[in-house]
Every structure is written in C-alpha cells, then in structure tokens.
Tab-separated table of N, CA and C and ligand atoms in Angstrom:
chain	number	residue	atom	x	y	z
P	1	MET	N	-13.195	19.223	1.770
P	1	MET	CA	-12.812	17.765	1.357
P	1	MET	C	-12.103	17.691	0.055
P	2	THR	N	-11.049	17.198	-0.110
P	2	THR	CA	-10.255	17.194	-1.280
P	2	THR	C	-10.262	15.722	-2.115
P	3	THR	N	-10.370	15.893	-3.253
P	3	THR	CA	-10.308	14.822	-4.077
P	3	THR	C	-8.812	14.412	-4.308
P	4	GLU	N	-8.252	13.307	-3.748
P	4	GLU	CA	-6.973	12.979	-3.864
P	4	GLU	C	-6.532	11.576	-4.414
P	5	ARG	N	-5.355	11.180	-4.865
P	5	ARG	CA	-5.093	9.869	-5.321
P	5	ARG	C	-3.870	9.464	-4.183
P	6	THR	N	-3.822	8.384	-4.135
P	6	THR	CA	-3.006	7.672	-3.026
P	6	THR	C	-2.456	6.569	-3.527
P	7	LEU	N	-1.265	5.791	-3.476
P	7	LEU	CA	-0.668	4.725	-3.897
P	7	LEU	C	-1.088	3.706	-2.603
P	8	SER	N	-1.577	2.638	-3.014
P	8	SER	CA	-1.967	1.483	-2.130
P	8	SER	C	-1.310	0.256	-2.872
P	9	ILE	N	-0.559	-0.510	-1.795
P	9	ILE	CA	0.133	-1.894	-2.298
P	9	ILE	C	-0.520	-3.090	-1.250
P	10	ILE	N	-1.143	-4.066	-1.858
P	10	ILE	CA	-1.185	-5.235	-1.044
P	10	ILE	C	-0.026	-6.087	-1.193
P	11	LYS	N	0.263	-5.945	-0.056
P	11	LYS	CA	2.062	-6.882	-0.004
P	11	LYS	C	1.889	-8.347	0.053
P	12	PRO	N	2.985	-9.086	-0.146
P	12	PRO	CA	3.175	-10.515	-0.507
P	12	PRO	C	2.141	-11.242	0.332
P	13	ASP	N	2.311	-10.959	1.682
P	13	ASP	CA	1.252	-11.737	2.687
P	13	ASP	C	-0.323	-11.681	2.265
P	14	GLY	N	-0.577	-10.480	1.771
P	14	GLY	CA	-1.955	-10.192	1.844
P	14	GLY	C	-2.306	-10.920	0.131
P	15	VAL	N	-1.493	-10.883	-0.621
P	15	VAL	CA	-1.908	-11.757	-2.006
P	15	VAL	C	-1.745	-13.215	-1.558
P	16	LYS	N	-0.895	-13.655	-0.875
P	16	LYS	CA	-1.057	-14.949	-0.294
P	16	LYS	C	-2.097	-15.540	0.311
P	17	LYS	N	-2.534	-14.501	1.148
P	17	LYS	CA	-3.815	-15.163	2.068
P	17	LYS	C	-4.841	-15.024	1.237
P	18	ASN	N	-4.937	-14.336	-0.138
P	18	ASN	CA	-6.243	-14.575	-0.861
P	18	ASN	C	-7.354	-13.754	-0.445
P	19	VAL	N	-6.743	-12.430	0.065
P	19	VAL	CA	-7.614	-11.523	0.474
P	19	VAL	C	-7.630	-10.285	-0.505
P	20	ILE	N	-7.204	-10.335	-1.639
P	20	ILE	CA	-7.275	-9.086	-2.414
P	20	ILE	C	-8.627	-8.681	-2.590
P	21	GLY	N	-9.551	-9.438	-2.932
P	21	GLY	CA	-11.017	-8.938	-3.098
P	21	GLY	C	-11.426	-8.422	-1.842
P	22	LYS	N	-11.381	-9.023	-0.675
P	22	LYS	CA	-11.872	-8.437	0.637
P	22	LYS	C	-11.268	-6.866	0.921
P	23	ILE	N	-10.012	-6.824	0.686
P	23	ILE	CA	-9.386	-5.432	0.847
P	23	ILE	C	-9.862	-4.457	-0.123
P	24	ILE	N	-9.945	-4.655	-1.445
P	24	ILE	CA	-10.444	-3.884	-2.444
P	24	ILE	C	-11.855	-3.436	-2.088
P	25	ASP	N	-12.881	-4.597	-1.341
P	25	ASP	CA	-14.280	-4.183	-1.109
P	25	ASP	C	-14.156	-3.157	0.049
P	26	THR	N	-13.142	-3.267	0.796
P	26	THR	CA	-13.358	-2.330	1.898
P	26	THR	C	-12.766	-0.876	1.150
P	27	PHE	N	-12.044	-0.907	0.440
P	27	PHE	CA	-11.692	0.367	-0.320
P	27	PHE	C	-13.029	0.984	-1.017
P	28	GLU	N	-13.464	0.162	-1.898
P	28	GLU	CA	-14.907	0.478	-2.753
P	28	GLU	C	-15.909	0.958	-1.907
P	29	SER	N	-16.129	0.359	-0.385
P	29	SER	CA	-17.302	0.488	0.490
P	29	SER	C	-17.127	2.000	1.010
P	30	ASN	N	-15.875	2.357	0.909
P	30	ASN	CA	-15.439	3.545	1.589
P	30	ASN	C	-15.197	4.794	0.527
P	31	HIS	N	-15.590	4.651	-0.513
P	31	HIS	CA	-15.473	5.955	-1.389
P	31	HIS	C	-14.226	5.899	-2.079
P	32	LEU	N	-13.389	4.802	-1.907
P	32	LEU	CA	-12.290	5.025	-2.726
P	32	LEU	C	-12.434	4.054	-3.951
P	33	THR	N	-12.113	4.710	-5.167
P	33	THR	CA	-12.036	3.953	-6.493
P	33	THR	C	-10.658	3.726	-6.906
P	34	VAL	N	-10.499	2.366	-7.411
P	34	VAL	CA	-9.497	1.931	-8.079
P	34	VAL	C	-9.293	2.504	-9.478
P	35	ILE	N	-8.199	3.227	-9.677
P	35	ILE	CA	-8.031	3.984	-10.837
P	35	ILE	C	-6.766	3.252	-11.528
P	36	ALA	N	-6.103	2.522	-11.148
P	36	ALA	CA	-4.980	1.840	-11.628
P	36	ALA	C	-4.614	0.397	-10.840
P	37	ALA	N	-4.198	-0.531	-11.544
P	37	ALA	CA	-3.750	-1.606	-10.691
P	37	ALA	C	-2.885	-2.599	-11.439
P	38	LYS	N	-1.891	-3.324	-10.712
P	38	LYS	CA	-1.088	-4.255	-11.510
P	38	LYS	C	-0.556	-5.271	-10.499
P	39	LEU	N	-0.589	-6.497	-10.934
P	39	LEU	CA	-0.031	-7.491	-9.969
P	39	LEU	C	1.403	-7.733	-10.607
P	40	VAL	N	2.445	-7.453	-9.717
P	40	VAL	CA	3.960	-7.693	-10.202
P	40	VAL	C	4.759	-8.261	-9.034
P	41	GLN	N	6.109	-8.898	-9.254
P	41	GLN	CA	7.017	-9.420	-8.446
P	41	GLN	C	8.023	-7.972	-8.431
P	42	LEU	N	8.044	-7.237	-7.233
P	42	LEU	CA	9.061	-6.349	-7.305
P	42	LEU	C	10.481	-6.881	-7.441
P	43	THR	N	11.280	-6.042	-8.212
P	43	THR	CA	12.627	-6.144	-8.007
P	43	THR	C	13.480	-5.810	-7.049
P	44	GLN	N	14.535	-6.107	-6.485
P	44	GLN	CA	15.003	-5.647	-5.391
P	44	GLN	C	15.421	-4.302	-5.630
P	45	ASN	N	15.745	-3.607	-6.634
P	45	ASN	CA	15.625	-2.518	-6.887
P	45	ASN	C	14.833	-1.572	-6.655
P	46	GLU	N	13.583	-1.962	-7.066
P	46	GLU	CA	12.256	-1.383	-7.046
P	46	GLU	C	11.831	-1.079	-5.705
P	47	ALA	N	12.142	-2.335	-5.000
P	47	ALA	CA	11.782	-1.995	-3.487
P	47	ALA	C	12.670	-1.172	-2.475
P	48	GLU	N	13.867	-1.617	-2.913
P	48	GLU	CA	14.760	-0.641	-2.254
P	48	GLU	C	14.587	0.802	-2.516
P	49	GLY	N	14.264	1.212	-3.713
P	49	GLY	CA	14.151	2.673	-4.398
P	49	GLY	C	12.916	3.039	-3.571
P	50	PHE	N	11.669	2.317	-3.593
P	50	PHE	CA	10.647	2.489	-3.079
P	50	PHE	C	10.593	2.950	-1.535
P	51	TYR	N	11.415	2.247	-0.731
P	51	TYR	CA	11.481	2.284	0.663
P	51	TYR	C	12.671	3.028	1.066
P	52	ALA	N	13.310	3.800	0.201
P	52	ALA	CA	14.767	4.404	0.358
P	52	ALA	C	14.521	5.348	1.615
P	53	VAL	N	13.529	6.103	2.010
P	53	VAL	CA	13.508	6.531	3.073
P	53	VAL	C	13.566	6.155	4.382
P	54	HIS	N	13.517	4.563	4.426
P	54	HIS	CA	13.660	3.761	5.498
P	54	HIS	C	14.992	3.047	5.554
P	55	LYS	N	15.933	3.670	4.628
P	55	LYS	CA	17.099	2.937	4.343
P	55	LYS	C	18.021	2.632	5.695
P	56	ALA	N	18.098	3.851	6.742
P	56	ALA	CA	18.979	3.804	7.638
P	56	ALA	C	18.083	2.844	8.917
P	57	ARG	N	16.932	2.349	8.776
P	57	ARG	CA	16.176	1.780	9.911
P	57	ARG	C	16.833	0.362	9.884
P	58	PRO	N	16.887	-0.281	11.139
P	58	PRO	CA	17.456	-1.727	11.288
P	58	PRO	C	16.529	-2.436	10.546
P	59	PHE	N	15.153	-2.491	10.129
P	59	PHE	CA	14.503	-3.342	9.441
P	59	PHE	C	14.426	-3.320	7.954
P	60	PHE	N	15.280	-2.396	7.459
P	60	PHE	CA	15.125	-2.217	6.098
P	60	PHE	C	15.382	-3.220	5.523
P	61	GLY	N	16.595	-3.989	5.484
P	61	GLY	CA	16.772	-5.329	4.952
P	61	GLY	C	15.565	-6.661	4.859
P	62	GLU	N	15.194	-6.476	6.238
P	62	GLU	CA	14.048	-7.442	6.151
P	62	GLU	C	12.709	-7.195	5.441
P	63	LEU	N	12.398	-5.799	5.302
P	63	LEU	CA	11.523	-5.102	4.788
P	63	LEU	C	11.570	-5.316	3.184
P	64	VAL	N	12.781	-5.210	2.725
P	64	VAL	CA	12.909	-5.130	1.206
P	64	VAL	C	13.015	-6.650	0.896
P	65	GLN	N	13.603	-7.631	1.673
P	65	GLN	CA	13.342	-9.126	1.280
P	65	GLN	C	11.875	-9.666	1.428
P	66	PHE	N	11.222	-9.060	2.199
P	66	PHE	CA	9.700	-9.457	2.368
P	66	PHE	C	8.918	-9.120	1.186
P	67	MET	N	9.324	-7.770	0.887
P	67	MET	CA	8.433	-7.025	-0.289
P	67	MET	C	8.562	-7.598	-1.608
P	68	VAL	N	9.941	-8.309	-1.867
P	68	VAL	CA	10.353	-9.227	-3.086
P	68	VAL	C	10.067	-10.432	-2.903
P	69	SER	N	9.264	-10.926	-1.771
P	69	SER	CA	9.141	-12.457	-1.593
P	69	SER	C	7.872	-13.138	-2.578
P	70	GLY	N	7.252	-12.171	-2.936
P	70	GLY	CA	6.156	-12.764	-3.768
P	70	GLY	C	5.287	-11.601	-4.526
P	71	PRO	N	4.522	-11.955	-5.207
P	71	PRO	CA	3.659	-10.835	-6.081
P	71	PRO	C	2.905	-9.962	-4.832
P	72	VAL	N	3.189	-8.554	-5.519
P	72	VAL	CA	2.155	-7.411	-4.969
P	72	VAL	C	1.079	-6.913	-5.795
P	73	LEU	N	0.158	-6.481	-5.160
P	73	LEU	CA	-0.906	-5.792	-6.117
P	73	LEU	C	-0.535	-3.979	-5.860
P	74	LEU	N	-0.210	-3.680	-6.912
P	74	LEU	CA	0.104	-2.029	-6.861
P	74	LEU	C	-1.049	-1.367	-7.506
P	75	MET	N	-1.887	-0.456	-6.469
P	75	MET	CA	-2.891	0.317	-6.977
P	75	MET	C	-3.041	1.684	-6.721
P	76	VAL	N	-3.421	2.520	-7.519
P	76	VAL	CA	-3.574	3.714	-7.113
P	76	VAL	C	-5.197	4.194	-6.948
P	77	LEU	N	-5.539	4.536	-5.637
P	77	LEU	CA	-6.823	5.077	-5.083
P	77	LEU	C	-7.067	6.355	-5.417
P	78	GLU	N	-8.364	6.755	-5.659
P	78	GLU	CA	-8.913	8.035	-5.788
P	78	GLU	C	-10.181	8.209	-5.135
P	79	GLY	N	-10.278	9.299	-4.571
P	79	GLY	CA	-11.442	9.778	-3.532
P	79	GLY	C	-11.331	10.780	-2.643
P	80	PRO	N	-12.510	11.174	-2.049
P	80	PRO	CA	-12.474	12.214	-1.080
P	80	PRO	C	-11.427	11.896	0.171
P	81	ASP	N	-10.366	12.732	0.095
P	81	ASP	CA	-9.291	12.706	1.308
P	81	ASP	C	-8.683	11.367	1.185
P	82	ALA	N	-8.384	10.843	0.057
P	82	ALA	CA	-8.172	9.378	-0.202
P	82	ALA	C	-6.799	8.932	0.558
P	83	ILE	N	-5.885	10.059	0.882
P	83	ILE	CA	-4.782	9.596	1.634
P	83	ILE	C	-4.971	9.256	3.144
P	84	ALA	N	-5.800	10.140	3.885
P	84	ALA	CA	-6.084	9.732	5.007
P	84	ALA	C	-7.011	8.608	5.410
P	85	LYS	N	-7.985	8.666	4.417
P	85	LYS	CA	-9.076	7.628	4.511
P	85	LYS	C	-8.447	6.318	4.283
P	86	ASN	N	-7.325	6.083	3.375
P	86	ASN	CA	-6.805	4.869	3.294
P	86	ASN	C	-5.870	4.453	4.553
P	87	ARG	N	-5.223	5.502	4.818
P	87	ARG	CA	-4.568	5.084	6.304
P	87	ARG	C	-5.460	4.804	7.364
P	88	GLU	N	-6.873	5.348	7.359
P	88	GLU	CA	-7.431	5.001	8.708
P	88	GLU	C	-8.116	3.449	8.218
P	89	LEU	N	-8.315	3.058	7.118
P	89	LEU	CA	-8.682	1.901	6.721
P	89	LEU	C	-7.763	0.806	6.945
P	90	MET	N	-6.440	1.123	6.898
P	90	MET	CA	-5.476	0.343	7.141
P	90	MET	C	-5.016	-0.134	8.579
P	91	GLY	N	-5.155	0.870	9.267
P	91	GLY	CA	-5.005	0.395	11.076
P	91	GLY	C	-3.334	0.827	11.041
P	92	ALA	N	-3.240	0.884	12.368
P	92	ALA	CA	-1.630	1.267	12.545
P	92	ALA	C	-0.787	0.065	12.121
P	93	THR	N	0.512	0.681	12.132
P	93	THR	CA	1.673	-0.320	11.623
P	93	THR	C	1.710	-1.587	12.147
P	94	ASN	N	1.637	-1.540	13.363
P	94	ASN	CA	1.838	-2.656	14.306
P	94	ASN	C	0.342	-2.980	14.448
P	95	PRO	N	-0.112	-4.456	13.611
P	95	PRO	CA	-1.422	-4.959	13.862
P	95	PRO	C	-1.994	-5.166	15.191
P	96	ALA	N	-1.072	-5.439	16.104
P	96	ALA	CA	-1.430	-5.377	17.742
P	96	ALA	C	-2.058	-4.079	18.026
P	97	ASN	N	-1.683	-3.104	17.455
P	97	ASN	CA	-2.098	-1.680	17.788
P	97	ASN	C	-3.460	-1.176	16.969
P	98	ALA	N	-3.630	-2.007	15.860
P	98	ALA	CA	-4.465	-1.677	14.946
P	98	ALA	C	-6.042	-1.542	15.339
P	99	ALA	N	-6.980	-0.603	15.117
P	99	ALA	CA	-8.183	-0.489	15.595
P	99	ALA	C	-9.031	-1.730	14.916
P	100	GLU	N	-9.798	-2.167	15.752
P	100	GLU	CA	-10.946	-3.207	15.365
P	100	GLU	C	-11.609	-2.760	14.081
P	101	GLY	N	-11.381	-3.649	13.090
P	101	GLY	CA	-12.161	-3.747	11.722
P	101	GLY	C	-11.163	-3.216	10.652
P	102	THR	N	-9.878	-2.739	11.151
P	102	THR	CA	-9.086	-2.250	10.142
P	102	THR	C	-8.456	-3.535	9.512
P	103	ILE	N	-7.997	-3.223	8.119
P	103	ILE	CA	-7.225	-4.200	7.450
P	103	ILE	C	-6.049	-4.877	7.975
P	104	ARG	N	-5.340	-4.232	8.829
P	104	ARG	CA	-4.269	-4.899	9.385
P	104	ARG	C	-4.840	-5.505	10.681
P	105	LYS	N	-5.763	-5.094	11.257
P	105	LYS	CA	-6.466	-5.828	12.455
P	105	LYS	C	-6.959	-7.210	11.749
P	106	ARG	N	-7.485	-7.059	10.650
P	106	ARG	CA	-8.501	-8.235	10.143
P	106	ARG	C	-7.166	-9.219	9.649
P	107	PHE	N	-6.243	-8.886	9.018
P	107	PHE	CA	-5.564	-9.908	8.273
P	107	PHE	C	-3.975	-9.704	8.446
P	108	SER	N	-3.258	-8.970	9.384
P	108	SER	CA	-1.877	-9.142	9.370
P	108	SER	C	-1.280	-9.910	10.545
P	109	ALA	N	-0.071	-10.374	10.229
P	109	ALA	CA	0.559	-11.399	11.405
P	109	ALA	C	1.506	-10.615	12.030
P	110	SER	N	2.018	-9.512	11.535
P	110	SER	CA	3.159	-8.889	12.497
P	110	SER	C	3.352	-7.487	12.085
P	111	ILE	N	4.275	-6.691	12.609
P	111	ILE	CA	4.676	-5.297	12.195
P	111	ILE	C	5.368	-5.301	10.838
P	112	GLY	N	6.034	-6.547	10.607
P	112	GLY	CA	6.723	-6.557	9.304
P	112	GLY	C	5.736	-7.010	8.366
P	113	GLU	N	5.031	-8.012	8.617
P	113	GLU	CA	4.146	-8.590	7.460
P	113	GLU	C	2.721	-7.994	7.637
P	114	ASN	N	2.712	-6.707	7.190
P	114	ASN	CA	1.357	-5.893	7.771
P	114	ASN	C	0.403	-5.725	6.577
P	115	THR	N	0.535	-6.510	5.347
P	115	THR	CA	-0.484	-6.793	4.271
P	115	THR	C	-0.784	-5.491	3.537
P	116	VAL	N	-0.831	-4.200	3.889
P	116	VAL	CA	-0.920	-3.198	3.207
P	116	VAL	C	-0.062	-1.856	3.370
P	117	HIS	N	0.372	-1.309	2.212
P	117	HIS	CA	1.071	-0.178	2.060
P	117	HIS	C	0.060	1.078	1.706
P	118	GLY	N	0.175	2.185	2.337
P	118	GLY	CA	-0.542	3.345	1.754
P	118	GLY	C	0.214	4.888	2.123
P	119	SER	N	0.172	5.457	1.162
P	119	SER	CA	1.232	6.705	1.151
P	119	SER	C	0.597	7.505	2.262
P	120	ASP	N	1.470	8.264	2.812
P	120	ASP	CA	1.176	8.955	4.184
P	120	ASP	C	1.000	10.695	4.011
P	121	ALA	N	1.331	11.192	2.671
P	121	ALA	CA	1.198	12.589	2.603
P	121	ALA	C	0.875	13.091	0.979
P	122	PRO	N	0.503	14.459	0.631
P	122	PRO	CA	0.308	14.504	-0.868
P	122	PRO	C	1.519	14.218	-1.658
P	123	GLU	N	2.783	14.564	-0.932
P	123	GLU	CA	3.833	14.673	-1.666
P	123	GLU	C	4.301	13.158	-1.995
P	124	THR	N	4.247	12.630	-0.968
P	124	THR	CA	4.817	10.800	-0.960
P	124	THR	C	3.667	10.398	-1.864
P	125	ALA	N	2.489	10.713	-1.858
P	125	ALA	CA	1.699	9.952	-2.657
P	125	ALA	C	2.083	10.020	-4.418
P	126	LYS	N	2.640	11.395	-4.712
P	126	LYS	CA	2.678	11.895	-5.979
P	126	LYS	C	3.889	11.047	-6.318
P	127	THR	N	5.068	11.043	-5.381
P	127	THR	CA	6.151	10.394	-5.964
P	127	THR	C	5.962	8.826	-5.796
P	128	GLU	N	5.249	8.389	-4.871
P	128	GLU	CA	5.309	6.908	-4.897
P	128	GLU	C	4.146	6.490	-6.089
P	129	ILE	N	3.338	7.253	-6.412
P	129	ILE	CA	2.454	6.678	-7.692
P	129	ILE	C	3.250	6.740	-8.787
P	130	ALA	N	4.221	7.906	-9.023
P	130	ALA	CA	5.194	8.004	-10.136
P	130	ALA	C	5.920	6.707	-10.119
P	131	TRP	N	6.403	6.337	-9.120
P	131	TRP	CA	7.527	5.435	-9.150
P	131	TRP	C	6.984	4.133	-9.707
P	132	PHE	N	5.696	3.811	-9.776
P	132	PHE	CA	5.184	2.704	-10.160
P	132	PHE	C	4.196	2.895	-11.455
P	133	PHE	N	3.652	3.885	-11.906
P	133	PHE	CA	2.643	4.176	-12.964
P	133	PHE	C	2.923	5.334	-13.718
P	134	ALA	N	2.745	5.123	-14.909
P	134	ALA	CA	2.700	6.009	-16.047
P	134	ALA	C	1.566	6.890	-15.958
P	135	GLU	N	1.708	8.166	-16.255
P	135	GLU	CA	0.298	8.848	-16.294
P	135	GLU	C	-0.872	8.261	-17.104
P	136	ASN	N	-0.518	7.701	-18.222
P	136	ASN	CA	-1.674	7.060	-19.054
P	136	ASN	C	-2.025	5.741	-18.600
P	137	GLU	N	-1.696	5.236	-17.541
P	137	GLU	CA	-2.009	4.247	-16.818
P	137	GLU	C	-3.049	4.572	-15.667
P	138	LEU	N	-3.371	5.811	-15.576
P	138	LEU	CA	-4.383	6.000	-14.509
P	138	LEU	C	-5.854	6.419	-15.135
P	139	PHE	N	-6.800	5.757	-14.693
P	139	PHE	CA	-8.120	5.848	-15.192
P	139	PHE	C	-8.909	6.428	-14.462
P	140	THR	N	-9.210	7.789	-13.904
P	140	THR	CA	-9.818	8.816	-13.470
P	140	THR	C	-11.098	8.600	-13.978
P	141	ARG	N	-12.429	8.353	-13.082
P	141	ARG	CA	-13.646	8.225	-13.594
P	141	ARG	C	-14.607	9.317	-12.985
A	201	LIG	P1	3.413	2.360	7.609
A	201	LIG	O1	3.605	1.372	6.417
A	201	LIG	O2	2.252	2.310	8.622
A	201	LIG	O3	3.361	3.762	6.648
A	201	LIG	P2	6.164	2.803	8.096
A	201	LIG	O4	6.384	3.710	6.920
A	201	LIG	O5	6.493	3.151	9.491
A	201	LIG	O6	4.807	2.211	8.471
A	201	LIG	O7	7.133	1.445	7.793
A	201	LIG	C1	7.133	1.063	6.594
A	201	LIG	C2	7.220	-0.590	6.736
A	201	LIG	O8	8.282	-1.012	7.346
A	201	LIG	C3	5.752	-1.010	7.583
A	201	LIG	O9	4.497	-1.055	6.852
A	201	LIG	C4	6.359	-2.393	8.064
A	201	LIG	O10	6.376	-3.409	6.615
A	201	LIG	C5	7.926	-2.237	8.034
A	201	LIG	N1	8.323	-1.773	9.436
A	201	LIG	C6	8.096	-0.799	9.997
A	201	LIG	N2	8.465	-0.713	11.433
A	201	LIG	C7	8.878	-1.943	11.505
A	201	LIG	C8	9.638	-2.893	12.471
A	201	LIG	N3	9.798	-2.451	13.713
A	201	LIG	N4	9.976	-4.046	12.371
A	201	LIG	C9	9.881	-4.620	10.889
A	201	LIG	N5	9.183	-4.201	9.928
A	201	LIG	C10	8.837	-2.799	10.386
A	202	LIG	MG1	4.924	4.514	5.765
C-alpha cells in the first residue's frame, strides 16, 4: 500500500445538486483525507488545458462548456492507494454502468454530467494537482 495524492473535482452538477458534503463524507469514510480544497468557476482556458488529453474527442467542446458552466470544488485527496481508491468510489464514467453505491451511480445524470473527476495514474495525478494547486496550498496531515 502506497500513500498517494490524487486530484478530485466535484463538477458543476454535483455542486448544483448540493451533494458536496455527501461526496466528501464518502472520501473521508474510506481513508481519504482532503489536504487542499477550493470552490472556483473555471475559465475556458483552465478547462481546455486541464482536459487537453481529450482535445481530439468528439465530446471535447461539450465537456469544456459543461466544466465552465458553474462552480466546481477542486480538491487534493491523500491516503492509501488514493488514486485507485478514488476511482473505485467514483464508479464507471457512464453512470449507467457504475456499480451500486458509487458516487456516479448515486448522483450522476449522464456520461457527460458525471459529478466527479479523479486522476487515473500517478503521473496524471501529479500534473493535475500542479495545474490547480501550489505546493504551499497542500496540507498533509
Ligand atoms: P473519467 O472521468 O471516468 O476518467 P474520461 O477520462 O474517459 O472519463 O473522460 C473525461 C470526461 O469526459 C468524463 O468524465 C465525462 O465527463 C466526459 N465524457 C467522456 N466520454 C464522454 C462521452 N461519450 N460523451 C460525453 N462526455 C463524455
Ligand atoms: Mg479520465
């Protein structure tokens, strides 16, 4: 087991549905600790840069528009195997395929509006955290 950090985002649909607390409770109940957090409305540039890996996908424009449509909660989670654990708690990208009890099964309306983002590997976690947080904004405990 490795202590890891991962970037979590509660997307605009999750913030609008007023389920920030329920989602954070899910993390904290599963050994993940919030070591950084900010509620912000992303700019077009921030959202495009963050999702640059998906630039060629047909849903890229829709994804960016959705991500700037309202405030999001940016967080860094830390804990044992945090990257995989967060992905497990999130559930499949398409909520229709997400396992019972996962965040996306509980709260998500569609594959586009799927409530949460989570880094998928150590390298992406590192770059995604650095995209939104300075080192002195992370409070390891
Ligand atoms: P995940 O967020 O599970 O890592 P991906 O990295 O594949 O999923 O996709 C990034 C985000 O792009 C998804 O969370 C979702 O919001 C959006 N997305 C993915 N596939 C589609 C699709 N087919 N149609 C619309 N939006 C999509
Ligand atoms: Mg992804």
